[in-house]
Short mmCIF file of C-alpha atoms and ligand atoms in Angstrom, two decimals:
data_model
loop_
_atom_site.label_atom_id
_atom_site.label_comp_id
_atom_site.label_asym_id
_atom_site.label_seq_id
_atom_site.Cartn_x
_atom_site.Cartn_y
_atom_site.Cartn_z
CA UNK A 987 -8.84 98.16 52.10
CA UNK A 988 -6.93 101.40 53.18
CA UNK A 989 -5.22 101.38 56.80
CA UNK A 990 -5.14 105.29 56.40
CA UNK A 991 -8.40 106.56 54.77
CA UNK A 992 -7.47 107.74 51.37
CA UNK A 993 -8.35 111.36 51.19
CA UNK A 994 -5.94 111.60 53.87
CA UNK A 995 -3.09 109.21 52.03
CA UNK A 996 -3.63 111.30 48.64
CA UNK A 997 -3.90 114.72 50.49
CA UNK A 998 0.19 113.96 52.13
CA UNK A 999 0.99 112.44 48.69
CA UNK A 1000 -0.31 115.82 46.81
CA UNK A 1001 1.44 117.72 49.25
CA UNK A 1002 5.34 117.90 47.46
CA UNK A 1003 5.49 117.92 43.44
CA UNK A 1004 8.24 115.52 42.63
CA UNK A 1005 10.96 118.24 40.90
CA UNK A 1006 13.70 115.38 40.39
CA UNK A 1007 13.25 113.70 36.67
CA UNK A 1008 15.29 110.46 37.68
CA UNK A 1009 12.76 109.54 40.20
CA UNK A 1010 9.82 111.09 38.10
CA UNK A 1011 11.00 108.45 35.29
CA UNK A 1012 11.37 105.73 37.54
CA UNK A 1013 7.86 106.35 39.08
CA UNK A 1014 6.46 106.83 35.22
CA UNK A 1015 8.25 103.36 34.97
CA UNK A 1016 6.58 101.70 37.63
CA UNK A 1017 3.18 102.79 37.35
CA UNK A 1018 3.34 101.85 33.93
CA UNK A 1019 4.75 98.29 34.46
CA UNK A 1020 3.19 97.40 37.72
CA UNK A 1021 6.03 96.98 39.63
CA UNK A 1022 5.45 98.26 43.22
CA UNK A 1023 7.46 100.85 44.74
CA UNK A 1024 7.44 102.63 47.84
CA UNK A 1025 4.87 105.31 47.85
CA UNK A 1026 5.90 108.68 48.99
CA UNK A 1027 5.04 108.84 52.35
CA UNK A 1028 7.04 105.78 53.00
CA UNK A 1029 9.70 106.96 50.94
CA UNK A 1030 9.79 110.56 53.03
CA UNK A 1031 9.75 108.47 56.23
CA UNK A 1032 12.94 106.11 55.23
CA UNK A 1033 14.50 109.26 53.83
CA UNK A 1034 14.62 111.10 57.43
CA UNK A 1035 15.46 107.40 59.19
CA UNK A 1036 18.49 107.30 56.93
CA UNK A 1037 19.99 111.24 57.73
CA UNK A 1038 18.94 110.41 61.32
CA UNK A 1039 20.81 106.78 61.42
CA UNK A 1040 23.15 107.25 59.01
CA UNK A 1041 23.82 104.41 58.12
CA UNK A 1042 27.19 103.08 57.00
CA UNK A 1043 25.77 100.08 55.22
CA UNK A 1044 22.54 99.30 54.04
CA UNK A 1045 20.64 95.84 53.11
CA UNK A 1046 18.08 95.87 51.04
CA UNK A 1047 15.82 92.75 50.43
CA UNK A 1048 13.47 93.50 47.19
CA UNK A 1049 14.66 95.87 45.04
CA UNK A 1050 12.71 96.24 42.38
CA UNK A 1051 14.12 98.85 39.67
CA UNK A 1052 16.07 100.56 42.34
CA UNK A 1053 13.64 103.24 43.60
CA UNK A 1054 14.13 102.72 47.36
CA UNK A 1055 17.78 102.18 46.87
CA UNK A 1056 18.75 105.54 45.18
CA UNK A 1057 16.20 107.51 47.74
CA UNK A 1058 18.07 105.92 50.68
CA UNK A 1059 21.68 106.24 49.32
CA UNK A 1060 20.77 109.97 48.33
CA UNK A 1061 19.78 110.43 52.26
CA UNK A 1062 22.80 109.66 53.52
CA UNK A 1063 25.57 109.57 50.08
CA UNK A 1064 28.53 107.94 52.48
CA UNK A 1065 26.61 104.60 52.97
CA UNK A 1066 26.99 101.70 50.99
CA UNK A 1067 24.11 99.66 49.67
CA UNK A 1068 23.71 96.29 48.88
CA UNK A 1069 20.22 95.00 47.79
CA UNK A 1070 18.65 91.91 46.25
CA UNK A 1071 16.21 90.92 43.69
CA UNK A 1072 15.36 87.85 42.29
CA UNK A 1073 13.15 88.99 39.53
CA UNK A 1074 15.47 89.41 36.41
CA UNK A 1075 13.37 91.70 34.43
CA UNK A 1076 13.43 93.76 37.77
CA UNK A 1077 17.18 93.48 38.58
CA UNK A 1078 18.06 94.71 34.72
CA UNK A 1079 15.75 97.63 35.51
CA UNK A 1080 17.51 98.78 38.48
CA UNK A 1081 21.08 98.36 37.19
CA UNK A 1082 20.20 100.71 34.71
CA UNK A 1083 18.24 102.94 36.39
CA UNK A 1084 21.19 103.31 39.20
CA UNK A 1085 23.99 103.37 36.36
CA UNK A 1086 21.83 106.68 35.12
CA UNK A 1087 21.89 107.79 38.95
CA UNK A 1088 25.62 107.23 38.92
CA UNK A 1089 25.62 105.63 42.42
CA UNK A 1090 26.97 102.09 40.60
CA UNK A 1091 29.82 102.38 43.05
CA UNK A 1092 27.77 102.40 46.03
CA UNK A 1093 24.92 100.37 45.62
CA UNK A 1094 25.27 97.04 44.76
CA UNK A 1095 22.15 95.21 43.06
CA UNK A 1096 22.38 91.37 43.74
CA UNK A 1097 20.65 89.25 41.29
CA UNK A 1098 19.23 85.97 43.79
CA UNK A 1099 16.62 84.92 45.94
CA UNK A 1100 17.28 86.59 49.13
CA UNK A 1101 16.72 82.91 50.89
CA UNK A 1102 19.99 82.09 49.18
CA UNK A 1103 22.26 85.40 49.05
CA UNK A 1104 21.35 85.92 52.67
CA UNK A 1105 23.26 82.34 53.56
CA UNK A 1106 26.38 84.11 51.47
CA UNK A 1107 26.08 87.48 52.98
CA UNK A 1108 28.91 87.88 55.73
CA UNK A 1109 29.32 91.83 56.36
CA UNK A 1110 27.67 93.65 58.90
CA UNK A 1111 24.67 96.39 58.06
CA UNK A 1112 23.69 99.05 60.45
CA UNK A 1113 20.23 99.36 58.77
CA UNK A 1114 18.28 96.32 56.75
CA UNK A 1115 14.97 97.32 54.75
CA UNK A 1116 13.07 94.38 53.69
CA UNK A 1117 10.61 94.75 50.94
CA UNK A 1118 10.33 91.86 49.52
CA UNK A 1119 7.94 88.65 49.49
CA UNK A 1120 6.21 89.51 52.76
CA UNK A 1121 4.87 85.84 53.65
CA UNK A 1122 8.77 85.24 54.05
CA UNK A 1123 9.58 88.22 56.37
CA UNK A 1124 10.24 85.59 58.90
CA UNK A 1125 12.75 83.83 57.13
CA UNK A 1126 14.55 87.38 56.14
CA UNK A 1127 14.85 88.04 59.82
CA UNK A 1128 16.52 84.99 60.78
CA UNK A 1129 18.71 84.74 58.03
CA UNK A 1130 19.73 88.50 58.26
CA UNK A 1131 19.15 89.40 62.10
CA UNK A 1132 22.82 88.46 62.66
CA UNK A 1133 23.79 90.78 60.14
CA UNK A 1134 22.55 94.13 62.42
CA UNK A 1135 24.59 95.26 64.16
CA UNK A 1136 24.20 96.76 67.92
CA UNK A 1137 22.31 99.78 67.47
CA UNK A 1138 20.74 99.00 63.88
CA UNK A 1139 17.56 99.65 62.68
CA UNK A 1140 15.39 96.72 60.60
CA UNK A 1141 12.65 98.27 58.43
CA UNK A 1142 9.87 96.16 57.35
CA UNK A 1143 7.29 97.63 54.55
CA UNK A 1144 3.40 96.18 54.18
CA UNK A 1145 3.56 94.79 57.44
CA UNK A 1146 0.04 95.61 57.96
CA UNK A 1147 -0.89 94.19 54.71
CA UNK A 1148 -3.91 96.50 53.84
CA UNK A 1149 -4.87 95.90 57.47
CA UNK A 1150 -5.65 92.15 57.22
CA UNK A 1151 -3.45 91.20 59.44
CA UNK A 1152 -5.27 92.85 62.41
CA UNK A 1153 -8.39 91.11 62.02
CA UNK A 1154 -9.32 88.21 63.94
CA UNK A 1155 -10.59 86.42 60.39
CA UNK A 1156 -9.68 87.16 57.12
CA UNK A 1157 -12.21 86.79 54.33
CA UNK A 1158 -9.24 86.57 51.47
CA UNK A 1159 -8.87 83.03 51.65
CA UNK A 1160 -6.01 83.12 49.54
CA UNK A 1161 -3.89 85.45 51.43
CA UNK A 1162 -4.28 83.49 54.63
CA UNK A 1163 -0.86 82.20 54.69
CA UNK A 1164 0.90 85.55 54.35
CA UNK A 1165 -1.50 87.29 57.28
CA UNK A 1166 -0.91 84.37 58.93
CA UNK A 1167 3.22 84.37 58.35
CA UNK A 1168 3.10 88.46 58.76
CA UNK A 1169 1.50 87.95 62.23
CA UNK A 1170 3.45 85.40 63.15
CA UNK A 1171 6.34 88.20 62.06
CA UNK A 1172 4.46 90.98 64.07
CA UNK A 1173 4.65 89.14 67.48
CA UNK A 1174 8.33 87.53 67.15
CA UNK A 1175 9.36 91.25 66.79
CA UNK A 1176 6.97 93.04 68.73
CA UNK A 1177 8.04 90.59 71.74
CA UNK A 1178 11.36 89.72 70.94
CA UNK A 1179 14.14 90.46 73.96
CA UNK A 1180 16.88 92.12 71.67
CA UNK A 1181 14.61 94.78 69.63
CA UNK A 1182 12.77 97.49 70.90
CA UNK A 1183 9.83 97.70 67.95
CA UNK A 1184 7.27 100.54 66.63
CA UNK A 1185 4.67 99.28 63.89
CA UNK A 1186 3.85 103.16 62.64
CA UNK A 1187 0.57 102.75 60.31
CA UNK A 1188 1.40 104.39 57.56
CA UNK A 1189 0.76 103.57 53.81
CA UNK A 1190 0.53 99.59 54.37
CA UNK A 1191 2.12 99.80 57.73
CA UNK A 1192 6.30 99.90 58.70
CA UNK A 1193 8.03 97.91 61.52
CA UNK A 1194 10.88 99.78 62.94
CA UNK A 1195 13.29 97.60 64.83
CA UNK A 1196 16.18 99.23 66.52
CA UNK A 1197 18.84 96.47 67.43
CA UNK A 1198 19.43 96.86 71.61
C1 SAM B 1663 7.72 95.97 46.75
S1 SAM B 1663 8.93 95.53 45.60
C2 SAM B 1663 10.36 96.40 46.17
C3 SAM B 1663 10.26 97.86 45.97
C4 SAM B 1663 11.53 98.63 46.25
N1 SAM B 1663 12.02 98.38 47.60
C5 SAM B 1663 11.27 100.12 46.08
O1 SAM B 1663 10.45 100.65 46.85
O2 SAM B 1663 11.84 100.73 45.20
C6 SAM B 1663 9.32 93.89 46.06
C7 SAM B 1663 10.41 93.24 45.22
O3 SAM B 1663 10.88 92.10 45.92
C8 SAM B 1663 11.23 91.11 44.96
N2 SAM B 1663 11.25 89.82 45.66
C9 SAM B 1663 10.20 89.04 46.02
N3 SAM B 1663 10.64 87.93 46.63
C10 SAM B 1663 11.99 88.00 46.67
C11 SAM B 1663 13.01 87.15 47.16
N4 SAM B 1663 12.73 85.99 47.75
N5 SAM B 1663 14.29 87.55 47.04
C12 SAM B 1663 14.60 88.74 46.45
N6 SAM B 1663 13.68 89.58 45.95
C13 SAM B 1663 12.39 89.22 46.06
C14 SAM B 1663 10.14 91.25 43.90
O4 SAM B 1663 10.55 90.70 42.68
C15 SAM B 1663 9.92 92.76 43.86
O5 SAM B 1663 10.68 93.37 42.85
#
């Protein structure tokens, strides 16, 4: 199921041809080896956040081969990344991909489940993107919230999750607990005192926080 009809989705998508052959190889890479990445849309939409914000430091949680990373650092080239993945295959991926980017210096790929290198994690960020294990936003948030700082922006991706989440039952049994756990996500933000939140619908659906 499609939040945005698909003739529309594929219509944006078709609209720019890709010119730059480190993200053409990455994408090659991904669709190949199933490892999802942030579809362009998404990626246009972080891209302007990040020249808007610009960010000093960025946290990433789920970084796949790097894809999001280099697009965001390439936005705004003074900010600092650090991101984490806990897949290995994943995290060798990326540190190559970035060393061929030559950003190595600024974006730092952490090899860990976030649950753990969030507990570590004592800098500030004025912009956190979490893309990562989505029945587990919640625990991201509190582990990382104090991390923002005044003025920050939290991304979430999928938050929609195909659009599941926004139905009062959910015939995929077996993704209960993460539409459960996402809305759960959706209403702590949505109502929460210190944020002032925008769920946009596009792709699988983005939270934007921005840190009162
Ligand atoms: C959707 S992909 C990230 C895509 C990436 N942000 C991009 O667009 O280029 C999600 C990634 O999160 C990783 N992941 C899942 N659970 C995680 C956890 N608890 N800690 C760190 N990484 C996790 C997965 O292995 C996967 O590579």
């Amino acid at each position: 199921m499609e939040i945005v009809a698909s003739f529309v989705s594929d219509y944006i998508r078709n609209l720019e041809k890709s010119t730059d052959s480190l993200l053409i190889e990455m994408e090659d890479y991904a669709l190949k080896n199933k490892v999802p990445i942030i579809e362009v849309e998404v990626a246009r939409f972080l891209e302007i956040l990040v020249k808007l914000k610009k960010p000093k430091r960025i946290l990433e949680i789920g970084t796949a081969i790097g894809y999001s990373s280099i697009i965001m650092h390439r936005a705004y080239p003074k900010s600092k990344i650090t991101t984490i993945e806990i897949d290995e295959k994943n995290f060798l991926k990326a540190k190559e991909f970035i060393k061929k980017s030559n950003y190595t210096k600024n974006i730092d790929v952490i090899f860990a489940d976030a649950n753990d290198a969030l507990e570590f994690i004592k800098a500030d960020y004025d912009m956190i993107f979490m893309d990562a294990a989505k029945g587990q936003y919640i625990n991201f948030f509190e582990k990382s919230v104090e991390r923002l700082t005044k003025g920050g922006i939290l991304v979430s991706d999928n938050i929609l999750f195909r659009g599941l989440v926004a139905k009062e039952k959910n015939n995929v049994r077996r993704k209960n607990t993460i539409v459960k756990r996402l809305k759960e996500f959706l209403n702590m933000i949505t109502n929460s005192e210190i944020f002032s939140t925008t769920i946009v619908p596009i792709d699988d659906g983005m939270a934007i926080c921005y840190k009162k």
